[in-house]
mmCIF file of C-alpha atoms and ligand atoms in Angstrom:
data_model
loop_
_atom_site.group_PDB
_atom_site.id
_atom_site.type_symbol
_atom_site.label_atom_id
_atom_site.label_comp_id
_atom_site.label_asym_id
_atom_site.label_seq_id
_atom_site.Cartn_x
_atom_site.Cartn_y
_atom_site.Cartn_z
ATOM 1 C CA MET A 13 98.877 185.467 112.666
ATOM 2 C CA THR A 14 100.782 187.567 110.388
ATOM 3 C CA GLY A 15 100.988 186.918 107.221
ATOM 4 C CA SER A 16 104.388 186.703 106.657
ATOM 5 C CA GLU A 17 104.272 183.536 109.765
ATOM 6 C CA TYR A 18 101.520 181.258 108.108
ATOM 7 C CA ILE A 19 103.481 181.396 104.560
ATOM 8 C CA GLN A 20 106.507 180.317 106.967
ATOM 9 C CA GLN A 21 103.967 177.297 108.311
ATOM 10 C CA ILE A 22 102.920 176.635 105.073
ATOM 11 C CA SER A 23 106.177 175.940 104.621
ATOM 12 C CA GLN A 24 107.050 174.382 106.797
ATOM 13 C CA LEU A 25 104.130 171.432 105.990
ATOM 14 C CA GLN A 26 105.490 171.329 102.316
ATOM 15 C CA GLN A 27 109.125 169.911 103.944
ATOM 16 C CA ALA A 28 107.490 167.582 106.608
ATOM 17 C CA VAL A 29 105.011 166.351 103.481
ATOM 18 C CA LYS A 30 108.024 165.738 101.444
ATOM 19 C CA LYS A 31 110.045 163.903 104.747
ATOM 20 C CA ASP A 32 106.868 161.602 105.169
ATOM 21 C CA ALA A 33 107.066 160.135 101.578
ATOM 22 C CA ALA A 34 106.711 156.843 103.167
ATOM 23 C CA LEU A 35 103.687 156.722 104.757
ATOM 24 C CA SER A 36 100.887 154.865 103.385
ATOM 25 C CA ALA A 37 97.879 156.960 101.377
ATOM 26 C CA ALA A 38 95.336 156.137 104.653
ATOM 27 C CA GLU A 39 98.017 157.301 106.751
ATOM 28 C CA LEU A 40 98.729 160.726 104.745
ATOM 29 C CA GLN A 41 95.619 161.471 105.053
ATOM 30 C CA GLN A 42 95.012 161.463 108.418
ATOM 31 C CA LYS A 43 97.396 163.254 109.340
ATOM 32 C CA TYR A 44 97.253 166.327 107.070
ATOM 33 C CA LEU A 45 93.525 166.014 106.217
ATOM 34 C CA GLY A 46 91.582 164.379 108.694
ATOM 35 C CA SER A 47 89.043 166.910 111.124
ATOM 36 C CA ASN A 48 92.038 167.494 113.382
ATOM 37 C CA GLY A 49 94.955 167.465 110.294
ATOM 38 C CA ALA A 50 97.651 169.963 109.868
ATOM 39 C CA PHE A 51 96.374 171.314 106.983
ATOM 40 C CA THR A 52 92.737 170.911 107.525
ATOM 41 C CA LEU A 53 93.875 173.183 111.080
ATOM 42 C CA LEU A 54 96.165 175.364 109.520
ATOM 43 C CA ALA A 55 93.496 176.146 106.407
ATOM 44 C CA LYS A 56 90.953 177.451 108.768
ATOM 45 C CA GLN A 57 93.152 179.683 110.612
ATOM 46 C CA ILE A 58 93.653 182.093 107.407
ATOM 47 C CA THR A 59 90.457 183.576 109.102
ATOM 48 C CA GLU A 60 92.495 185.203 111.524
ATOM 49 C CA ILE A 61 95.572 186.825 109.764
ATOM 50 C CA ASP A 62 94.600 190.331 107.963
ATOM 51 C CA PRO A 63 92.636 190.551 104.902
ATOM 52 C CA SER A 64 95.269 192.300 103.039
ATOM 53 C CA ASP A 65 98.043 188.983 103.333
ATOM 54 C CA ARG A 66 95.291 186.551 102.259
ATOM 55 C CA LYS A 67 95.983 186.883 98.789
ATOM 56 C CA LEU A 68 99.263 186.442 98.522
ATOM 57 C CA ALA A 69 99.011 183.292 101.357
ATOM 58 C CA GLY A 70 96.463 181.530 98.991
ATOM 59 C CA ARG A 71 98.866 180.801 96.883
ATOM 60 C CA PRO A 72 101.277 179.166 98.435
ATOM 61 C CA LEU A 73 98.522 176.851 100.692
ATOM 62 C CA ASN A 74 96.642 176.136 97.263
ATOM 63 C CA GLU A 75 100.613 175.120 96.430
ATOM 64 C CA LEU A 76 100.209 172.426 99.448
ATOM 65 C CA LYS A 77 97.550 170.466 98.880
ATOM 66 C CA ASN A 78 98.257 169.861 95.936
ATOM 67 C CA MET A 79 101.421 168.588 96.790
ATOM 68 C CA LEU A 80 99.307 166.396 99.495
ATOM 69 C CA ALA A 81 96.603 164.949 97.249
ATOM 70 C CA GLU A 82 99.962 164.255 94.644
ATOM 71 C CA ALA A 83 101.623 162.681 97.692
ATOM 72 C CA ILE A 84 98.553 160.089 98.373
ATOM 73 C CA THR A 85 98.248 159.685 94.420
ATOM 74 C CA ALA A 86 101.568 158.193 94.397
ATOM 75 C CA ALA A 87 101.389 156.592 98.220
ATOM 76 C CA CYS A 88 98.711 155.199 96.350
ATOM 77 C CA ASN A 89 100.816 153.399 93.660
ATOM 78 C CA HIS A 90 103.186 152.955 95.576
ATOM 79 C CA THR A 91 100.844 149.950 97.644
ATOM 80 C CA THR A 92 98.879 148.264 95.324
ATOM 81 C CA THR A 93 101.743 147.218 92.855
ATOM 82 C CA ASP A 94 103.345 145.874 96.492
ATOM 83 C CA THR A 95 100.270 144.151 96.972
ATOM 84 C CA TRP A 96 97.687 143.936 94.385
ATOM 85 C CA ILE A 97 96.255 140.875 93.342
ATOM 86 C CA ASP A 98 94.758 139.583 90.360
ATOM 87 C CA LEU A 99 93.233 136.448 91.443
ATOM 88 C CA SER A 100 91.348 136.431 87.971
ATOM 89 C CA LEU A 101 95.104 136.188 86.068
ATOM 90 C CA PRO A 102 95.746 132.537 84.897
ATOM 91 C CA GLY A 103 97.943 130.471 87.251
ATOM 92 C CA GLU A 104 101.436 129.483 85.859
ATOM 93 C CA LYS A 105 101.679 125.576 86.322
ATOM 94 C CA PRO A 106 105.105 124.278 87.878
ATOM 95 C CA ALA A 107 106.486 121.986 85.722
ATOM 96 C CA VAL A 108 105.856 117.715 86.336
ATOM 97 C CA GLY A 109 108.296 114.766 85.169
ATOM 98 C CA HIS A 110 107.235 111.436 85.333
ATOM 99 C CA VAL A 111 109.150 108.658 85.899
ATOM 100 C CA HIS A 112 111.697 108.261 82.931
ATOM 101 C CA PRO A 113 110.102 105.142 80.058
ATOM 102 C CA ILE A 114 113.015 102.406 81.059
ATOM 103 C CA SER A 115 111.986 102.694 84.505
ATOM 104 C CA GLN A 116 108.113 102.994 83.622
ATOM 105 C CA ALA A 117 108.534 98.872 81.911
ATOM 106 C CA MET A 118 110.656 97.715 84.358
ATOM 107 C CA ALA A 119 107.951 98.465 87.020
ATOM 108 C CA GLU A 120 105.262 96.511 84.373
ATOM 109 C CA ILE A 121 107.542 94.021 83.769
ATOM 110 C CA THR A 122 107.870 93.587 87.557
ATOM 111 C CA ASN A 123 104.455 93.480 87.710
ATOM 112 C CA ILE A 124 103.300 91.093 85.308
ATOM 113 C CA PHE A 125 105.564 88.672 86.461
ATOM 114 C CA THR A 126 104.837 89.104 90.258
ATOM 115 C CA SER A 127 101.135 88.441 89.562
ATOM 116 C CA ILE A 128 101.703 85.318 88.723
ATOM 117 C CA GLY A 129 104.184 84.571 91.555
ATOM 118 C CA PHE A 130 107.590 85.572 90.763
ATOM 119 C CA THR A 131 109.677 87.055 93.463
ATOM 120 C CA ARG A 132 111.577 90.506 92.131
ATOM 121 C CA VAL A 133 114.949 90.032 92.876
ATOM 122 C CA ARG A 134 118.768 92.044 92.444
ATOM 123 C CA TYR A 135 122.152 90.798 92.030
ATOM 124 C CA PRO A 136 125.421 92.363 91.949
ATOM 125 C CA GLU A 137 126.185 94.279 88.638
ATOM 126 C CA VAL A 138 129.890 94.418 89.441
ATOM 127 C CA ASP A 139 130.378 90.533 89.672
ATOM 128 C CA TRP A 140 132.887 87.452 90.185
ATOM 129 C CA ASP A 141 133.306 85.377 86.936
ATOM 130 C CA TRP A 142 132.250 82.922 88.156
ATOM 131 C CA TYR A 143 128.722 83.705 88.523
ATOM 132 C CA VAL A 144 128.615 85.657 85.312
ATOM 133 C CA PHE A 145 130.485 82.725 83.222
ATOM 134 C CA GLU A 146 132.057 79.611 84.781
ATOM 135 C CA SER A 147 128.943 78.237 87.032
ATOM 136 C CA LEU A 148 127.119 78.913 83.300
ATOM 137 C CA ASN A 149 128.562 75.702 81.844
ATOM 138 C CA MET A 150 130.894 78.209 80.198
ATOM 139 C CA PRO A 151 134.777 76.970 82.067
ATOM 140 C CA PRO A 152 137.419 79.496 81.328
ATOM 141 C CA ASP A 153 138.830 80.516 77.722
ATOM 142 C CA HIS A 154 135.776 78.653 76.024
ATOM 143 C CA PRO A 155 134.875 80.745 72.653
ATOM 144 C CA ALA A 156 131.569 81.173 74.253
ATOM 145 C CA ARG A 157 132.840 83.991 76.131
ATOM 146 C CA ASP A 158 133.479 86.480 72.999
ATOM 147 C CA GLU A 159 129.570 86.535 72.834
ATOM 148 C CA TRP A 160 128.956 88.971 75.837
ATOM 149 C CA GLU A 161 131.600 91.452 74.861
ATOM 150 C CA THR A 162 132.684 92.006 78.460
ATOM 151 C CA PHE A 163 134.406 94.689 80.450
ATOM 152 C CA PHE A 164 136.657 93.768 82.837
ATOM 153 C CA VAL A 165 137.249 95.438 86.547
ATOM 154 C CA ASP A 166 140.965 96.208 87.378
ATOM 155 C CA HIS A 167 140.613 94.638 90.670
ATOM 156 C CA LYS A 168 142.316 91.375 92.474
ATOM 157 C CA PRO A 169 141.019 88.404 91.187
ATOM 158 C CA ASP A 170 139.410 85.458 94.021
ATOM 159 C CA LYS A 171 141.187 82.081 93.803
ATOM 160 C CA LYS A 172 137.381 80.549 93.533
ATOM 161 C CA LYS A 173 135.616 83.052 91.810
ATOM 162 C CA GLY A 174 137.504 84.261 89.478
ATOM 163 C CA GLN A 175 138.271 87.890 87.987
ATOM 164 C CA MET A 176 135.266 91.091 88.376
ATOM 165 C CA VAL A 177 133.785 92.094 85.422
ATOM 166 C CA LEU A 178 130.746 94.183 84.857
ATOM 167 C CA THR A 179 127.591 91.965 84.431
ATOM 168 C CA THR A 180 127.110 91.322 80.839
ATOM 169 C CA HIS A 181 123.583 89.924 81.797
ATOM 170 C CA THR A 182 121.397 89.238 84.204
ATOM 171 C CA SER A 183 121.693 85.525 84.309
ATOM 172 C CA ASN A 184 124.097 86.024 86.730
ATOM 173 C CA GLY A 185 121.799 85.588 89.250
ATOM 174 C CA GLN A 186 120.033 82.147 88.571
ATOM 175 C CA VAL A 187 123.555 80.620 90.836
ATOM 176 C CA ARG A 188 122.923 83.431 93.191
ATOM 177 C CA GLU A 189 119.130 82.749 93.320
ATOM 178 C CA MET A 190 119.687 78.796 93.340
ATOM 179 C CA GLU A 191 122.485 79.678 96.348
ATOM 180 C CA ARG A 192 119.861 81.875 98.251
ATOM 181 C CA LEU A 193 117.102 79.842 98.383
ATOM 182 C CA GLY A 194 119.174 76.241 98.654
ATOM 183 C CA LYS A 195 116.140 74.868 97.392
ATOM 184 C CA PRO A 196 113.472 74.978 95.320
ATOM 185 C CA PRO A 197 110.936 75.658 94.414
ATOM 186 C CA ILE A 198 112.448 78.965 92.440
ATOM 187 C CA ARG A 199 110.020 81.631 90.754
ATOM 188 C CA MET A 200 112.393 84.218 90.059
ATOM 189 C CA ILE A 201 112.214 87.585 87.748
ATOM 190 C CA ASN A 202 115.801 89.557 88.006
ATOM 191 C CA ILE A 203 115.872 93.443 86.473
ATOM 192 C CA ALA A 204 119.010 94.521 86.214
ATOM 193 C CA ARG A 205 121.609 97.083 84.939
ATOM 194 C CA CYS A 206 123.917 94.933 81.771
ATOM 195 C CA TYR A 207 127.190 95.994 80.029
ATOM 196 C CA ARG A 208 128.847 95.482 76.826
ATOM 197 C CA ARG A 209 131.603 96.929 74.849
ATOM 198 C CA GLN A 210 128.958 98.170 71.515
ATOM 199 C CA GLN A 211 127.650 100.961 70.840
ATOM 200 C CA ASP A 212 125.360 101.768 67.879
ATOM 201 C CA VAL A 213 121.345 102.489 67.560
ATOM 202 C CA THR A 214 120.342 99.587 68.615
ATOM 203 C CA HIS A 215 122.979 98.539 71.621
ATOM 204 C CA THR A 216 124.166 101.100 74.373
ATOM 205 C CA GLN A 217 127.001 99.814 76.820
ATOM 206 C CA MET A 218 124.614 100.401 79.578
ATOM 207 C CA PHE A 219 122.046 98.804 78.854
ATOM 208 C CA HIS A 220 119.179 96.804 81.311
ATOM 209 C CA GLN A 221 117.780 93.018 80.985
ATOM 210 C CA PHE A 222 115.093 90.768 82.791
ATOM 211 C CA GLU A 223 115.696 87.126 83.723
ATOM 212 C CA GLY A 224 113.357 85.076 84.748
ATOM 213 C CA LEU A 225 114.344 81.487 86.398
ATOM 214 C CA VAL A 226 111.796 78.908 87.363
ATOM 215 C CA VAL A 227 113.265 75.755 89.312
ATOM 216 C CA ASP A 228 111.693 72.329 90.851
ATOM 217 C CA LYS A 229 110.190 68.737 90.196
ATOM 218 C CA GLY A 230 108.558 68.923 86.433
ATOM 219 C CA ILE A 231 109.349 71.576 84.966
ATOM 220 C CA THR A 232 109.180 71.324 81.382
ATOM 221 C CA ILE A 233 109.436 73.092 77.835
ATOM 222 C CA GLN A 234 105.526 73.721 78.409
ATOM 223 C CA HIS A 235 105.718 76.130 80.678
ATOM 224 C CA LEU A 236 108.464 77.836 79.410
ATOM 225 C CA LYS A 237 106.312 78.455 76.199
ATOM 226 C CA GLY A 238 103.080 78.865 78.576
ATOM 227 C CA THR A 239 105.547 81.862 80.506
ATOM 228 C CA LEU A 240 106.325 83.196 77.280
ATOM 229 C CA ASP A 241 102.766 83.570 75.988
ATOM 230 C CA TYR A 242 101.745 84.821 78.819
ATOM 231 C CA PHE A 243 103.715 87.829 78.706
ATOM 232 C CA ALA A 244 103.866 89.066 74.898
ATOM 233 C CA GLU A 245 100.337 89.139 75.699
ATOM 234 C CA GLN A 246 99.481 91.171 78.923
ATOM 235 C CA PHE A 247 102.782 93.430 77.685
ATOM 236 C CA TYR A 248 102.329 93.987 74.063
ATOM 237 C CA GLY A 249 98.423 93.652 74.410
ATOM 238 C CA PRO A 250 96.054 90.782 73.311
ATOM 239 C CA GLY A 251 96.629 88.303 70.476
ATOM 240 C CA THR A 252 100.137 88.875 70.994
ATOM 241 C CA LYS A 253 102.000 85.611 70.693
ATOM 242 C CA SER A 254 105.543 84.026 71.475
ATOM 243 C CA ARG A 255 107.517 81.295 69.189
ATOM 244 C CA ILE A 256 110.776 80.058 70.103
ATOM 245 C CA ARG A 257 113.765 78.552 67.463
ATOM 246 C CA PRO A 258 115.753 76.459 68.752
ATOM 247 C CA PHE A 259 118.951 78.284 69.203
ATOM 248 C CA HIS A 260 122.989 77.129 71.303
ATOM 249 C CA PHE A 261 123.686 78.521 74.927
ATOM 250 C CA GLN A 262 126.376 77.208 77.191
ATOM 251 C CA PHE A 263 123.751 76.936 79.714
ATOM 252 C CA THR A 264 120.449 76.162 78.672
ATOM 253 C CA GLU A 265 119.944 72.776 76.980
ATOM 254 C CA PRO A 266 117.917 72.733 74.690
ATOM 255 C CA SER A 267 118.188 76.077 74.127
ATOM 256 C CA PHE A 268 116.230 78.604 71.829
ATOM 257 C CA GLU A 269 115.481 82.126 70.812
ATOM 258 C CA VAL A 270 112.809 83.927 71.451
ATOM 259 C CA ASP A 271 109.840 85.759 68.770
ATOM 260 C CA PHE A 272 106.764 87.393 69.187
ATOM 261 C CA SER A 273 104.645 88.166 66.824
ATOM 262 C CA CYS A 274 104.214 91.888 65.352
ATOM 263 C CA HIS A 275 101.646 94.018 66.580
ATOM 264 C CA LEU A 276 101.987 96.024 63.252
ATOM 265 C CA CYS A 277 101.028 92.879 60.806
ATOM 266 C CA ALA A 278 99.783 90.684 63.814
ATOM 267 C CA GLY A 279 102.346 87.825 62.142
ATOM 268 C CA LYS A 280 101.417 88.461 58.510
ATOM 269 C CA GLY A 281 104.980 90.363 57.987
ATOM 270 C CA CYS A 282 105.520 94.026 57.383
ATOM 271 C CA ARG A 283 107.462 97.048 56.228
ATOM 272 C CA PHE A 284 108.406 97.196 60.169
ATOM 273 C CA CYS A 285 109.636 93.539 60.977
ATOM 274 C CA LYS A 286 109.015 91.980 57.824
ATOM 275 C CA SER A 287 109.088 88.479 58.688
ATOM 276 C CA GLY A 288 106.082 88.871 61.043
ATOM 277 C CA TRP A 289 107.956 88.296 63.759
ATOM 278 C CA HIS A 290 110.834 90.298 66.279
ATOM 279 C CA GLU A 291 113.499 88.767 67.912
ATOM 280 C CA VAL A 292 113.772 89.375 71.391
ATOM 281 C CA GLY A 293 116.268 86.927 73.176
ATOM 282 C CA GLY A 294 116.691 83.658 74.926
ATOM 283 C CA CYS A 295 115.773 81.436 76.533
ATOM 284 C CA GLY A 296 115.945 77.453 77.402
ATOM 285 C CA MET A 297 115.531 74.899 80.094
ATOM 286 C CA VAL A 298 118.391 74.830 82.331
ATOM 287 C CA HIS A 299 121.637 73.046 81.897
ATOM 288 C CA PRO A 300 122.438 70.100 84.042
ATOM 289 C CA ASN A 301 125.823 71.465 84.775
ATOM 290 C CA VAL A 302 124.491 75.090 86.047
ATOM 291 C CA LEU A 303 122.215 73.734 88.324
ATOM 292 C CA LYS A 304 125.325 71.415 89.477
ATOM 293 C CA ALA A 305 126.754 74.888 90.319
ATOM 294 C CA GLY A 306 123.913 75.634 92.358
ATOM 295 C CA GLY A 307 123.557 72.876 94.307
ATOM 296 C CA LEU A 308 120.820 71.306 92.962
ATOM 297 C CA ASN A 309 120.314 68.273 91.768
ATOM 298 C CA PRO A 310 119.572 67.560 88.443
ATOM 299 C CA ASP A 311 117.485 63.826 88.235
ATOM 300 C CA VAL A 312 115.414 65.846 90.828
ATOM 301 C CA TYR A 313 114.965 68.888 89.722
ATOM 302 C CA THR A 314 114.414 70.260 86.148
ATOM 303 C CA GLY A 315 114.247 74.176 84.694
ATOM 304 C CA PHE A 316 113.852 76.747 82.151
ATOM 305 C CA ALA A 317 115.176 80.268 82.343
ATOM 306 C CA PHE A 318 114.814 83.011 79.772
ATOM 307 C CA GLY A 319 116.214 87.037 79.353
ATOM 308 C CA TRP A 320 116.516 89.731 77.715
ATOM 309 C CA GLY A 321 117.327 93.467 77.149
ATOM 310 C CA ILE A 322 114.075 95.807 78.021
ATOM 311 C CA GLU A 323 114.840 98.125 76.098
ATOM 312 C CA ARG A 324 114.637 96.238 72.278
ATOM 313 C CA THR A 325 111.746 93.816 74.118
ATOM 314 C CA TYR A 326 109.922 98.494 75.458
ATOM 315 C CA THR A 327 110.721 99.921 71.978
ATOM 316 C CA LEU A 328 108.980 97.095 70.382
ATOM 317 C CA LYS A 329 105.260 98.016 71.785
ATOM 318 C CA GLU A 330 103.145 99.563 69.584
ATOM 319 C CA GLY A 331 102.742 103.262 68.613
ATOM 320 C CA LEU A 332 106.505 103.394 69.571
ATOM 321 C CA ALA A 333 108.817 104.359 66.866
ATOM 322 C CA ILE A 334 112.634 104.831 68.240
ATOM 323 C CA ASP A 335 115.021 103.886 65.909
ATOM 324 C CA ASP A 336 117.752 104.885 68.192
ATOM 325 C CA ILE A 337 118.002 103.033 71.843
ATOM 326 C CA ARG A 338 120.730 105.727 72.147
ATOM 327 C CA LEU A 339 117.574 108.333 72.552
ATOM 328 C CA LEU A 340 116.324 106.599 75.952
ATOM 329 C CA TYR A 341 119.858 107.926 77.262
ATOM 330 C CA SER A 342 120.423 111.128 75.966
ATOM 331 C CA GLY A 343 118.786 113.367 78.970
ATOM 332 C CA ASP A 344 116.548 115.218 75.690
ATOM 333 C CA LEU A 345 113.776 116.214 77.612
ATOM 334 C CA GLN A 346 112.186 117.069 73.902
ATOM 335 C CA PHE A 347 112.538 113.103 73.464
ATOM 336 C CA LEU A 348 111.721 111.763 76.621
ATOM 337 C CA GLU A 349 108.665 113.979 77.479
ATOM 338 C CA GLN A 350 106.859 111.849 75.099
ATOM 339 C CA PHE A 351 106.748 108.953 77.265
HETATM 340 N N1 LIG B 427 121.770 85.303 79.062
HETATM 341 C C1 LIG B 427 121.465 85.596 77.448
HETATM 342 C C2 LIG B 427 121.893 86.606 77.168
HETATM 343 O O1 LIG B 427 121.966 87.297 77.549
HETATM 344 C C3 LIG B 427 120.400 84.774 77.652
HETATM 345 C C4 LIG B 427 119.609 84.103 77.485
HETATM 346 C C5 LIG B 427 119.049 83.730 79.485
HETATM 347 C C6 LIG B 427 118.987 82.394 77.654
HETATM 348 C C7 LIG B 427 118.484 82.885 79.809
HETATM 349 C C8 LIG B 427 119.183 81.630 77.749
HETATM 350 C C9 LIG B 427 118.403 81.425 79.263
HETATM 351 O O2 LIG B 427 122.160 86.755 75.793
#
């Protein structure tokens, strides 16, 4: 082989190395530098050329060697960044959500009442006037209806059941439950959305209520009071007391407002509660007219009912200082993540 032929082979190999940029370091190593590698063989052949040409060939051969070294280093870096994993790095935790506080409260309330034999039911949240008002001893045009700031639905009224409304309270479940079961014993806990035309720091237009209804022979106010005391201790913690004060509802007689003792001052009176008590909702003995509307004989059966808002009940819990219940529905994660 002449010197110039040899140099030509060197430059051919240089071109080949350039084209092989996509090969891995191991492949390059084997193809060019292995015992049968193209560079290894060519380097050996230098002894075959005229000694006076060897000097000339030495330089490009050296360049080819450096070029190969660079190509192998580049291939190493290339493969490492793609596949190399540092197992000692701390992992990135995926964001985990949780159940909305009101859903948590609903589950808790359901649990408290089903443990003492109540059955959780759900009734329509858009319902006929009959179930929301009239069957509850509130005839059309009765002034007591004004208290429930009602949304009316633009829908053809039913001849018997009247207009359609967004349910203003869960009491619409009372006569529906009597109809469903046909006869006592009734132990219902009805939890649903309610709607009223009012919105401020303590009211949202959509809110939740839970309603208890118990009907059987010989049910008295003592059963009602015992149930309220049981709920107070279970939901707010041991030592919480309930109190009932005379009030008026069309669908209960007698009727009461329900208070729970303040957990901060144990009923002594503080800045938070002022009187030692928090008012939460209403209750009473089911009115004979309501039993009749549900097809039950008020001379045989008596019952009690209670009902109030979940948002308010929940925000009175120990350690929750929520001064604007609208926040519960703001979708603000910084707020919701606290619960
Ligand atoms: N439905 C009443 C309200 O929304 C509460 C209530 C329920 C009162 C059951 C008496 C009996 O204010």
